Amino acid sequence: MILMKDITRDGDPVLRKEAAKVSFPLSEEDQKLADDMMEYLKVSQDPELCKKYGLRAGVGLAAPQVGVSKMMAAVLVPAEEGAKSPFTDVIINPVIISHSVQSGALTEGEGCLSVDKEVPGFVPRHDRITLRYQDTKGETHKVRLKNYPAIVCQHEIDHLHGILFYDHINKDNPYEVSDDTIMFE
Ligand code: NI
């Protein structure tokens, strides 16, 4: 089971590397990695287990965050009172094939399991994306995501390209975003 001690922290070079594409069928090792990453998210979202194992709750975890430089990330955005659209899968070799001109950002800013300190500021991203990825069986999916799940996926895909969320924050004006940016929780 992945614990906080297994999470690579900012400063580790693996977080700044371009990850390698994953080939199919998945090796046993890659399948286990996929399972372990999704398990972390599930356990971390259970308040009791989260506390028991001393985890930080997460909705996404990318392979470089456990020291493996491969194009794989687990995403677990649960359905919340029907308001937010859920998205759950292990996304492998993900590519954003198109996106809205409209930007979107979280009113709370973003956090990351690999970044121990809070970095204040808005993180502008695409509000809507069309994402192509392979699942653990090698099947290709093309999904359209908007708002929160779209932001989570962009955050995770960034990890596969050596980018951290705070790279997107305007250094001079951390809370400045373009006028057409949709802000949401
Ligand atoms: Ni992150």
GROMACS .gro file of C-alpha atoms and ligand atoms in nm:
model
  186
    1MET     CA    1   0.000   0.000   0.000
    2ILE     CA    2   0.126   0.347  -0.092
    3LEU     CA    3   0.182   0.569   0.212
    4MET     CA    4   0.295   0.930   0.242
    5LYS     CA    5   0.655   0.815   0.285
    6ASP     CA    6   0.636   0.670  -0.066
    7ILE     CA    7   0.529   0.997  -0.226
    8THR     CA    8   0.809   1.185  -0.401
    9ARG     CA    9   0.830   1.547  -0.290
   10ASP     CA   10   0.905   1.865  -0.477
   11GLY     CA   11   1.280   1.880  -0.534
   12ASP     CA   12   1.303   1.518  -0.647
   13PRO     CA   13   1.421   1.524  -1.012
   14VAL     CA   14   1.165   1.256  -1.111
   15LEU     CA   15   0.894   1.523  -1.076
   16ARG     CA   16   1.062   1.735  -1.342
   17LYS     CA   17   1.119   1.462  -1.600
   18GLU     CA   18   0.920   1.379  -1.911
   19ALA     CA   19   0.765   1.038  -1.833
   20ALA     CA   20   0.798   0.744  -2.072
   21LYS     CA   21   0.507   0.602  -2.270
   22VAL     CA   22   0.360   0.280  -2.136
   23SER     CA   23   0.332  -0.024  -2.363
   24PHE     CA   24   0.063  -0.290  -2.369
   25PRO     CA   25  -0.021  -0.543  -2.247
   26LEU     CA   26   0.075  -0.394  -1.913
   27SER     CA   27   0.355  -0.568  -1.728
   28GLU     CA   28   0.261  -0.713  -1.391
   29GLU     CA   29   0.459  -0.432  -1.234
   30ASP     CA   30   0.266  -0.162  -1.423
   31GLN     CA   31  -0.068  -0.326  -1.341
   32LYS     CA   32   0.026  -0.330  -0.973
   33LEU     CA   33   0.129   0.034  -0.991
   34ALA     CA   34  -0.208   0.125  -1.144
   35ASP     CA   35  -0.394  -0.069  -0.875
   36ASP     CA   36  -0.184   0.076  -0.594
   37MET     CA   37  -0.231   0.434  -0.711
   38MET     CA   38  -0.608   0.396  -0.736
   39GLU     CA   39  -0.613   0.225  -0.396
   40TYR     CA   40  -0.429   0.520  -0.245
   41LEU     CA   41  -0.696   0.760  -0.371
   42LYS     CA   42  -0.981   0.540  -0.246
   43VAL     CA   43  -0.828   0.495   0.098
   44SER     CA   44  -0.735   0.863   0.123
   45GLN     CA   45  -1.094   0.966   0.053
   46ASP     CA   46  -1.225   0.757   0.341
   47PRO     CA   47  -1.192   0.994   0.640
   48GLU     CA   48  -1.129   0.716   0.892
   49LEU     CA   49  -0.874   0.525   0.686
   50CYS     CA   50  -0.711   0.848   0.576
   51LYS     CA   51  -0.647   0.934   0.938
   52LYS     CA   52  -0.549   0.580   1.032
   53TYR     CA   53  -0.275   0.566   0.769
   54GLY     CA   54  -0.173   0.931   0.801
   55LEU     CA   55  -0.251   1.011   0.439
   56ARG     CA   56  -0.336   1.334   0.266
   57ALA     CA   57  -0.662   1.306   0.074
   58GLY     CA   58  -0.623   1.317  -0.302
   59VAL     CA   59  -0.828   1.300  -0.620
   60GLY     CA   60  -0.532   1.229  -0.846
   61LEU     CA   61  -0.195   1.060  -0.827
   62ALA     CA   62   0.058   1.033  -1.109
   63ALA     CA   63   0.326   0.764  -1.138
   64PRO     CA   64   0.620   1.009  -1.104
   65GLN     CA   65   0.476   1.095  -0.762
   66VAL     CA   66   0.565   0.746  -0.650
   67GLY     CA   67   0.901   0.763  -0.824
   68VAL     CA   68   0.803   0.590  -1.148
   69SER     CA   69   0.861   0.797  -1.461
   70LYS     CA   70   0.582   0.650  -1.672
   71MET     CA   71   0.279   0.804  -1.842
   72MET     CA   72   0.021   0.678  -1.596
   73ALA     CA   73  -0.203   0.851  -1.343
   74ALA     CA   74  -0.499   0.753  -1.128
   75VAL     CA   75  -0.792   0.993  -1.111
   76LEU     CA   76  -1.082   0.955  -0.867
   77VAL     CA   77  -1.331   1.239  -0.877
   78PRO     CA   78  -1.638   1.103  -0.699
   79ALA     CA   79  -1.994   1.210  -0.777
   80GLU     CA   80  -2.099   1.476  -0.531
   81GLU     CA   81  -2.470   1.530  -0.488
   82GLY     CA   82  -2.513   1.524  -0.862
   83ALA     CA   83  -2.358   1.868  -0.894
   84LYS     CA   84  -2.017   1.767  -1.014
   85SER     CA   85  -1.954   1.517  -1.286
   86PRO     CA   86  -1.759   1.218  -1.164
   87PHE     CA   87  -1.457   1.076  -1.344
   88THR     CA   88  -1.264   0.775  -1.230
   89ASP     CA   89  -1.000   0.578  -1.418
   90VAL     CA   90  -0.632   0.507  -1.445
   91ILE     CA   91  -0.533   0.715  -1.744
   92ILE     CA   92  -0.239   0.582  -1.943
   93ASN     CA   93  -0.053   0.770  -2.220
   94PRO     CA   94  -0.310   1.053  -2.190
   95VAL     CA   95  -0.324   1.330  -2.448
   96ILE     CA   96  -0.543   1.640  -2.451
   97ILE     CA   97  -0.658   1.639  -2.812
   98SER     CA   98  -0.862   1.959  -2.793
   99HIS     CA   99  -0.964   2.218  -2.541
  100SER     CA  100  -1.187   2.519  -2.491
  101VAL     CA  101  -1.060   2.873  -2.540
  102GLN     CA  102  -1.235   2.944  -2.212
  103SER     CA  103  -1.013   2.911  -1.906
  104GLY     CA  104  -1.117   2.776  -1.570
  105ALA     CA  105  -0.961   2.786  -1.225
  106LEU     CA  106  -1.044   2.671  -0.875
  107THR     CA  107  -1.135   2.945  -0.629
  108GLU     CA  108  -0.926   2.764  -0.367
  109GLY     CA  109  -0.620   2.728  -0.588
  110GLU     CA  110  -0.461   2.383  -0.618
  111GLY     CA  111  -0.266   2.152  -0.395
  112CYS     CA  112  -0.048   1.852  -0.463
  113LEU     CA  113   0.057   1.548  -0.261
  114SER     CA  114   0.415   1.619  -0.373
  115VAL     CA  115   0.413   1.980  -0.257
  116ASP     CA  116   0.409   2.007   0.120
  117LYS     CA  117   0.364   2.381   0.140
  118GLU     CA  118   0.061   2.576   0.030
  119VAL     CA  119   0.129   2.791  -0.274
  120PRO     CA  120  -0.126   3.074  -0.291
  121GLY     CA  121  -0.270   3.182  -0.623
  122PHE     CA  122  -0.504   3.083  -0.902
  123VAL     CA  123  -0.399   2.813  -1.146
  124PRO     CA  124  -0.551   2.895  -1.486
  125ARG     CA  125  -0.632   2.591  -1.698
  126HIS     CA  126  -0.861   2.495  -1.984
  127ASP     CA  127  -1.221   2.483  -1.869
  128ARG     CA  128  -1.308   2.196  -2.104
  129ILE     CA  129  -1.090   1.931  -2.259
  130THR     CA  130  -1.121   1.630  -2.481
  131LEU     CA  131  -0.894   1.366  -2.340
  132ARG     CA  132  -0.768   1.054  -2.513
  133TYR     CA  133  -0.609   0.785  -2.301
  134GLN     CA  134  -0.571   0.411  -2.264
  135ASP     CA  135  -0.707   0.219  -1.968
  136THR     CA  136  -0.522  -0.066  -1.798
  137LYS     CA  137  -0.657  -0.312  -2.055
  138GLY     CA  138  -0.513  -0.102  -2.336
  139GLU     CA  139  -0.851   0.015  -2.457
  140THR     CA  140  -0.855   0.369  -2.595
  141HIS     CA  141  -1.107   0.615  -2.455
  142LYS     CA  142  -1.198   0.962  -2.573
  143VAL     CA  143  -1.384   1.164  -2.311
  144ARG     CA  144  -1.498   1.522  -2.280
  145LEU     CA  145  -1.449   1.672  -1.938
  146LYS     CA  146  -1.532   2.011  -1.796
  147ASN     CA  147  -1.472   2.207  -1.480
  148TYR     CA  148  -1.336   2.014  -1.182
  149PRO     CA  149  -1.259   1.676  -1.344
  150ALA     CA  150  -1.098   1.860  -1.639
  151ILE     CA  151  -0.875   2.051  -1.398
  152VAL     CA  152  -0.778   1.739  -1.207
  153CYS     CA  153  -0.681   1.561  -1.529
  154GLN     CA  154  -0.476   1.858  -1.648
  155HIS     CA  155  -0.295   1.867  -1.312
  156GLU     CA  156  -0.215   1.494  -1.340
  157ILE     CA  157  -0.111   1.511  -1.705
  158ASP     CA  158   0.123   1.798  -1.615
  159HIS     CA  159   0.298   1.559  -1.374
  160LEU     CA  160   0.378   1.334  -1.670
  161HIS     CA  161   0.556   1.625  -1.837
  162GLY     CA  162   0.752   1.748  -1.536
  163ILE     CA  163   0.520   2.039  -1.460
  164LEU     CA  164   0.389   2.132  -1.114
  165PHE     CA  165   0.074   2.335  -1.052
  166TYR     CA  166   0.251   2.640  -0.918
  167ASP     CA  167   0.440   2.678  -1.248
  168HIS     CA  168   0.110   2.818  -1.384
  169ILE     CA  169   0.062   3.080  -1.112
  170ASN     CA  170   0.130   3.437  -1.219
  171LYS     CA  171   0.437   3.527  -1.014
  172ASP     CA  172   0.371   3.901  -1.000
  173ASN     CA  173  -0.005   3.876  -0.943
  174PRO     CA  174  -0.090   3.529  -0.811
  175TYR     CA  175  -0.462   3.606  -0.799
  176GLU     CA  176  -0.484   3.757  -1.145
  177VAL     CA  177  -0.661   3.562  -1.418
  178SER     CA  178  -0.803   3.668  -1.754
  179ASP     CA  179  -1.155   3.818  -1.752
  180ASP     CA  180  -1.307   3.519  -1.928
  181THR     CA  181  -1.186   3.266  -1.670
  182ILE     CA  182  -1.462   3.062  -1.505
  183MET     CA  183  -1.399   3.026  -1.134
  184PHE     CA  184  -1.544   2.729  -0.948
  185GLU     CA  185  -1.501   2.516  -0.639
  186NI      NI  186  -0.004   1.686  -0.804
   0.00000   0.00000   0.00000
